[in-house]
Coordinates of C-alpha atoms and ligand atoms in Angstrom, one line a residue:
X451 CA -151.3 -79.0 -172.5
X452 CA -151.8 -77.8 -176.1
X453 CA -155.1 -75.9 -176.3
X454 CA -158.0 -76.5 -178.6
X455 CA -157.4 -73.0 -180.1
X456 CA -153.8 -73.7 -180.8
X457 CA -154.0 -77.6 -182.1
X458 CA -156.8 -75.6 -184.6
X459 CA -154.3 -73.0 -185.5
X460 CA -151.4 -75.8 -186.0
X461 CA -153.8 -77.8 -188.4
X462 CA -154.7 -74.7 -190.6
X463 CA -151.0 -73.9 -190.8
X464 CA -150.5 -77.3 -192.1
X465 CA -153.7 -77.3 -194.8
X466 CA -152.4 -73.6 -195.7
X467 CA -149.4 -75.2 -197.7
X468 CA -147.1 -72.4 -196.1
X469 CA -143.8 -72.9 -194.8
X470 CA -142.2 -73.6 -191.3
X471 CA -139.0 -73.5 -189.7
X472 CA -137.5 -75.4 -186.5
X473 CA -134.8 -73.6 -184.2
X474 CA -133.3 -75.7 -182.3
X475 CA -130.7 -75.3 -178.9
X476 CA -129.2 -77.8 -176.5
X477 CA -132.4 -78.3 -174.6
X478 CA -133.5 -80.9 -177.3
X479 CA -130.3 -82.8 -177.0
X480 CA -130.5 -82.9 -172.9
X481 CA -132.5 -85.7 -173.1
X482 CA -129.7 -87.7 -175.1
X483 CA -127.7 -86.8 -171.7
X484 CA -125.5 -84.1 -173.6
X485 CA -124.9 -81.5 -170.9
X486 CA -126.2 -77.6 -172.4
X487 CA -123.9 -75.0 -172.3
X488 CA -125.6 -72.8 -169.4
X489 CA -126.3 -75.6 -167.3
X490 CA -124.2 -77.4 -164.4
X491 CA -121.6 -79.2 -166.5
X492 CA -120.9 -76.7 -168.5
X493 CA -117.1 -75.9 -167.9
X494 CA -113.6 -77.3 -168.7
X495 CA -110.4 -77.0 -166.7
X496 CA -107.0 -75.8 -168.2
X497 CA -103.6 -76.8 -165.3
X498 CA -105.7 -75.6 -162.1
X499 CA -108.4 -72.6 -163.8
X500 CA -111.7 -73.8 -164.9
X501 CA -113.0 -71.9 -168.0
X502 CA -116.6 -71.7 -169.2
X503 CA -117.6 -72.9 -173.2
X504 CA -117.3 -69.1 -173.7
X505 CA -113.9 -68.9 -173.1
X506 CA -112.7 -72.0 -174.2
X507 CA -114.4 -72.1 -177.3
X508 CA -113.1 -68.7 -178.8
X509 CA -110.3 -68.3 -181.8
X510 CA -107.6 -66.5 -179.1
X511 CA -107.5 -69.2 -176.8
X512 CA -106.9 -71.8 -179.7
X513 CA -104.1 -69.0 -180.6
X514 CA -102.9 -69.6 -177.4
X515 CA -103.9 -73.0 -176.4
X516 CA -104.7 -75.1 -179.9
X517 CA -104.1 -78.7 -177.9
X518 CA -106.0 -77.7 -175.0
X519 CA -108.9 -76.2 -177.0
X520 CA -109.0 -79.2 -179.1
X521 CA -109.4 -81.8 -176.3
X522 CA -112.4 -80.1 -175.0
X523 CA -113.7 -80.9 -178.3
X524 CA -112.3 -83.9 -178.4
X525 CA -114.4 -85.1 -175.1
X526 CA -117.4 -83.0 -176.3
X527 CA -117.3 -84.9 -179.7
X528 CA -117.1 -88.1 -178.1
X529 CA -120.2 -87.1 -175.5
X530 CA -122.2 -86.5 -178.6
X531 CA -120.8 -89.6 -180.9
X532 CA -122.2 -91.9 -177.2
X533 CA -125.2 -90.2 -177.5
X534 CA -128.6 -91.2 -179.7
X535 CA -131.2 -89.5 -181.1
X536 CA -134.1 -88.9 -178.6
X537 CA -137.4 -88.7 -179.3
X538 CA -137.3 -84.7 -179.8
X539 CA -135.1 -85.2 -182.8
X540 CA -137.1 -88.2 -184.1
X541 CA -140.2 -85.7 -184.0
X542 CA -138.2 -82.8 -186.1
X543 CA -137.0 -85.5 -189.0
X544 CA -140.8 -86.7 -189.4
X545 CA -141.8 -83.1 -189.4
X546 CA -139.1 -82.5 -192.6
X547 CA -140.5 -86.0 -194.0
X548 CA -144.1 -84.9 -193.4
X549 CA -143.6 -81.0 -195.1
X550 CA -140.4 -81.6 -197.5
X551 CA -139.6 -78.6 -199.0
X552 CA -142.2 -76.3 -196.9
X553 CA -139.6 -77.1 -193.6
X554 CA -136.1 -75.6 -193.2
X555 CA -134.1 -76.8 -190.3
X556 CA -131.8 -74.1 -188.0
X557 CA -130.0 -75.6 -185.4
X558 CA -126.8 -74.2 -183.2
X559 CA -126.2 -77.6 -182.2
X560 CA -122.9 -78.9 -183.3
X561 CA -123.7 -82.9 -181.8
X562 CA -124.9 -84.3 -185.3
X563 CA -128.0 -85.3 -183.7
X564 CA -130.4 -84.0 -186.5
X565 CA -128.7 -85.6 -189.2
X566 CA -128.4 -88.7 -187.5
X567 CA -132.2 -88.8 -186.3
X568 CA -132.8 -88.7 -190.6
X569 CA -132.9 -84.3 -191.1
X570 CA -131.1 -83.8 -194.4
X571 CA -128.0 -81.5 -195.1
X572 CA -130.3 -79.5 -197.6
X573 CA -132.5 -78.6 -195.5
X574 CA -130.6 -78.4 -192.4
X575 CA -128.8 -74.9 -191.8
X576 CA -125.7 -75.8 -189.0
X577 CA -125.0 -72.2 -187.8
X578 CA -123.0 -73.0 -185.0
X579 CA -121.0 -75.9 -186.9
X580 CA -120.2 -79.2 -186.7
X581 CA -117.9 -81.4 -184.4
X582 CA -118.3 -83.6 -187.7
X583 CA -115.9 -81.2 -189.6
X584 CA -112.6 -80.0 -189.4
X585 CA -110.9 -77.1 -191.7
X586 CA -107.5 -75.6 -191.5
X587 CA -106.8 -73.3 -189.3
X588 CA -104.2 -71.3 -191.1
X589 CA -106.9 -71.1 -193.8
X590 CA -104.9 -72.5 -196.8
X591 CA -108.2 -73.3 -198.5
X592 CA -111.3 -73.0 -196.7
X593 CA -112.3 -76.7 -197.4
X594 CA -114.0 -78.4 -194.7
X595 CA -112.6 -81.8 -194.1
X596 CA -114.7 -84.9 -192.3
X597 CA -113.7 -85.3 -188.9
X598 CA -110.4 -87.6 -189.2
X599 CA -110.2 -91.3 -188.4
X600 CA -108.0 -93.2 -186.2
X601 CA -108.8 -90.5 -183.1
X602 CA -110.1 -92.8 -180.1
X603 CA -113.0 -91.8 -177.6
X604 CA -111.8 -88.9 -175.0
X605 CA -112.9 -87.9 -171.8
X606 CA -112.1 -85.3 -169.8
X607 CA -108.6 -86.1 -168.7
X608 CA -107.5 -88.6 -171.7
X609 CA -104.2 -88.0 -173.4
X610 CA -103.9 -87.4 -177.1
X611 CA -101.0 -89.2 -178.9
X612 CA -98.4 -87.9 -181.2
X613 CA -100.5 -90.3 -184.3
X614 CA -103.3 -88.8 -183.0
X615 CA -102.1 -85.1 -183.5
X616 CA -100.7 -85.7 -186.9
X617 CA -104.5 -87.3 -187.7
X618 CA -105.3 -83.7 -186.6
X619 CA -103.1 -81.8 -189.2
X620 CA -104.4 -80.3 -192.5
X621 CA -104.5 -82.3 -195.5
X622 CA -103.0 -79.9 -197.6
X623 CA -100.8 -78.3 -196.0
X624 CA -99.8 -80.2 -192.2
X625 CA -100.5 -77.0 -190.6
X626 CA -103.2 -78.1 -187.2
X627 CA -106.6 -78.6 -188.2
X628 CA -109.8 -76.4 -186.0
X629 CA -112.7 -77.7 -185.2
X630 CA -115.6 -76.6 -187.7
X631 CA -117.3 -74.7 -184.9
X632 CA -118.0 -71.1 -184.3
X633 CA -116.5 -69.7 -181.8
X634 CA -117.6 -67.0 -179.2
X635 CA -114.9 -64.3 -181.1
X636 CA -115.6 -64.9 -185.0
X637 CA -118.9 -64.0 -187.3
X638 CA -121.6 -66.1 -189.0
X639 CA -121.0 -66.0 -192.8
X640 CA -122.9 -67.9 -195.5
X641 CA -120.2 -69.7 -196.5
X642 CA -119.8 -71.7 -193.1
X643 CA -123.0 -70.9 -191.2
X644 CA -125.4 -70.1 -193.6
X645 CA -126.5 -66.7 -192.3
X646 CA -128.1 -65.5 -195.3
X647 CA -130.0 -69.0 -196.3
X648 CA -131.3 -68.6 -192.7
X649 CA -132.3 -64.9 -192.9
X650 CA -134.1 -65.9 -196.6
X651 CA -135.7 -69.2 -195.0
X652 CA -137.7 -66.3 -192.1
X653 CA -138.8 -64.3 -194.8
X654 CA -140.2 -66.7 -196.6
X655 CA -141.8 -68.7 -193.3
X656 CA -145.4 -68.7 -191.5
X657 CA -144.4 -70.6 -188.6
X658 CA -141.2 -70.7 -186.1
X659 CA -140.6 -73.5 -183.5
X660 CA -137.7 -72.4 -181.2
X661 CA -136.9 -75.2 -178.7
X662 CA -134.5 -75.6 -176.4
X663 CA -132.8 -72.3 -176.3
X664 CA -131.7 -69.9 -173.8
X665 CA -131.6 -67.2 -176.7
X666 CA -128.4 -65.8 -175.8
X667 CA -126.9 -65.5 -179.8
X668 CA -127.6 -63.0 -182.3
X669 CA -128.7 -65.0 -185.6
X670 CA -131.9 -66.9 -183.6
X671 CA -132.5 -63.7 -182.0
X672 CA -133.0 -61.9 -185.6
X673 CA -135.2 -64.6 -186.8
X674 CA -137.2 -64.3 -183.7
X675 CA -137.3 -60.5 -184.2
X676 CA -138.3 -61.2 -188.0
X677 CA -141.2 -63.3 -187.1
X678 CA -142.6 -61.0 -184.4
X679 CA -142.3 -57.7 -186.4
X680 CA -144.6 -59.1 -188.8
X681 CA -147.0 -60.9 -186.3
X682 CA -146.1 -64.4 -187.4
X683 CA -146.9 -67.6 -186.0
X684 CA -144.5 -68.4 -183.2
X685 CA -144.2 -71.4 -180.9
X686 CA -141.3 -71.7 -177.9
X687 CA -140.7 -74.9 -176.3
X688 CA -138.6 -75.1 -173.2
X689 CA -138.6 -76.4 -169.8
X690 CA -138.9 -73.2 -167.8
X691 CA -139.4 -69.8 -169.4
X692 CA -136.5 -67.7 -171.0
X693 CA -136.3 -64.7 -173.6
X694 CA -137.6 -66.6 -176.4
X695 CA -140.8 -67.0 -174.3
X696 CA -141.0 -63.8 -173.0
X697 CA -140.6 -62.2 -176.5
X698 CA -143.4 -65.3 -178.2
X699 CA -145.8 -64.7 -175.0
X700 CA -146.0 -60.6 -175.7
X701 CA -146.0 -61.1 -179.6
X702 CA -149.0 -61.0 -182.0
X703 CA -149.4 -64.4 -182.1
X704 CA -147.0 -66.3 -180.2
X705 CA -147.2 -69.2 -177.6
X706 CA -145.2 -70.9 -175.2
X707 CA -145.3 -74.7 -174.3
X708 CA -143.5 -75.5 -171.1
X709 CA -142.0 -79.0 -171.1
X710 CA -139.8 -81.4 -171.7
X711 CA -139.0 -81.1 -176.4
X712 CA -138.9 -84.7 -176.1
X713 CA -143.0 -85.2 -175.0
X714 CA -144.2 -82.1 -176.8
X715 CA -142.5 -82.6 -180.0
X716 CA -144.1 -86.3 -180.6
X717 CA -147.9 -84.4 -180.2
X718 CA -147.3 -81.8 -182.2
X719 CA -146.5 -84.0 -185.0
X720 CA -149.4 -86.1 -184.2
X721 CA -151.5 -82.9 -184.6
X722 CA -150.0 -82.3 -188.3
X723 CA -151.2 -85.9 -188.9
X724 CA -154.5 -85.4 -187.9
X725 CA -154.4 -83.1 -190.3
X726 CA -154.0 -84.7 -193.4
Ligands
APR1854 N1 -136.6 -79.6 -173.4 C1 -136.6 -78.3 -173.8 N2 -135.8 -77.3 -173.3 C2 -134.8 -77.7 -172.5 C3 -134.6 -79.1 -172.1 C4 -135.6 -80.0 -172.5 N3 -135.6 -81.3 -172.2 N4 -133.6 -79.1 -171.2 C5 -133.0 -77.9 -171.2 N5 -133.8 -77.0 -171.9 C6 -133.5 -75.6 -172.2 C7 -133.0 -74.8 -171.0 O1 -134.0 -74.4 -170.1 C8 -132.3 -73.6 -171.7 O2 -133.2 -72.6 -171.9 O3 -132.5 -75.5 -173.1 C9 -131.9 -74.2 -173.0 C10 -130.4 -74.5 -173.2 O4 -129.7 -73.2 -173.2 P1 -128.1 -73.1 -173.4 O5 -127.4 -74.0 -172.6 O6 -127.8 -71.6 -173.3 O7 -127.9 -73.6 -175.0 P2 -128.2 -72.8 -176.3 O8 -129.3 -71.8 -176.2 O9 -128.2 -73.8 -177.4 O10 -126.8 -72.0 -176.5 C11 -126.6 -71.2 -177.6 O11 -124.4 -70.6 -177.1 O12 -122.7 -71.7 -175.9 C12 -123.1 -71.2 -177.2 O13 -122.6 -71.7 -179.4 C13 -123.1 -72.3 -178.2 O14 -124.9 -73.0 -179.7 C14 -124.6 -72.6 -178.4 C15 -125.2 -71.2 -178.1

């Protein structure tokens, strides 16, 4: 499925010593079963109204809502804590072994994946989050906090105890902790999100990978802009097309590779070691 002409092109880019980065989406975790955002599952239910992530996962309805908002997270954390690496993820953390410093990570996942498949922190820019994290959410410092212990696996319906709450309160203060994530209403920054890190990594890249992304936010869809204004190297990987595609297919030198991340991920890495 990957052409002569393009496995060439992949094992110049990998002589030429230039760097790459990997944007990744909840495609590459659907094959750990965690449910994407557009897709089926993709809803919660407050009393008798079913919401989508968009509208549960935005600052006013924690304003109005903070228990409600924070069991959806509480079920969507423990999805991704039952969940393991997939062979997708395995590929990306050999890719950052294989290129070190030459590979920057950008992923909107917030499932820990990444880092647990072997990825590093340094290199890995979480612009969406982490359900990893907590912070405050009166903002009396804007330390982030490790996700707290003593909070048992949720699903969908599960009851949170009074312990468990006050596991869920700020450190410093006892105000209610957030969940490290950005939400629908609120902007990247650097501080959090690493916007600018992101923006510096396209600049100074030859090659994007996009996987597993229905493109609908704004920082992946600048980086994608930035590669295909200057006629970059640009690779989409996805199941069926979507905007990244489109926009890779009619750029300078851009290419789309419909399947599964989990089967094309492993080859392409195979083709970087048929490089050496
Ligand atoms: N391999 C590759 N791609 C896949 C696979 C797979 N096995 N399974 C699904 N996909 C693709 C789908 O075709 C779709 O294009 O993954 C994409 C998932 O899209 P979304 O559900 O929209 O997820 P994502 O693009 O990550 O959403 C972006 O929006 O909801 C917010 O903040 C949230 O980070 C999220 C952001």
């Amino acid at each position: 499925m990957i052409s002569e002409a393009l496995r060439q092109q992949l094992i110049d880019f990998y002589r030429s010593g230039k760097s790459m980065i990997i944007l990744t989406g909840a495609g590459v975790s659907a094959e750990s079963g965690i449910p994407t955002f557009r897709g089926p599952e993709g809803y919660w239910k407050i009393g008798s109204k079913n919401y989508m992530p968009q509208e549960i996962g935005t600052l006013s309805m924690f304003k109005k809502n903070p228990r409600e908002v924070w069991k959806w997270y509480l079920f969507r954390r423990t999805v991704c804590q039952n969940a393991q690496p997939n062979p997708g993820h395995k590929a990306i953390a050999e890719l950052e072994r294989m290129m070190g410093d030459r590979f920057r990570l950008i992923t909107q996942n917030v499932d820990g994946l990444h880092l647990r498949a072997g990825n590093t922190l340094e290199r890995t820019y979480l612009i969406h989050g982490s359900l990893e994290y907590v912070r405050c959410s009166v903002s009396c410092t804007s330390k982030l906090y490790p996700f707290p212990k003593g909070i048992g696996p949720k699903d969908r319906d599960s009851e949170v105890t009074e312990e468990e709450w006050q596991a869920l309160a700020c450190p410093d203060c006892g105000a209610m902790t957030r969940p490290h994530i950005l939400w629908f209403d609120e902007y990247y920054n650097e501080e959090y999100f690493k916007f600018k890190s992101s923006h510096d990594a396209a600049s100074r890249s030859e090659l994007l990978i996009t996987i597993g992304t229905s493109g609908a936010t704004t920082l992946p869809n600048q980086i994608l802009d930035t590669f295909d204004q200057a006629g970059k190297f640009i690779i989409d990987i996805n199941i069926e097309p979507n905007l990244f595609s489109h926009t890779a297919l009619e750029s300078k030198n851009g290419h789309f590779l419909q399947g599964p991340s989990g089967e094309i991920l492993p080859e392409l890495v195979n083709i970087f070691k048929s490089a050496r």
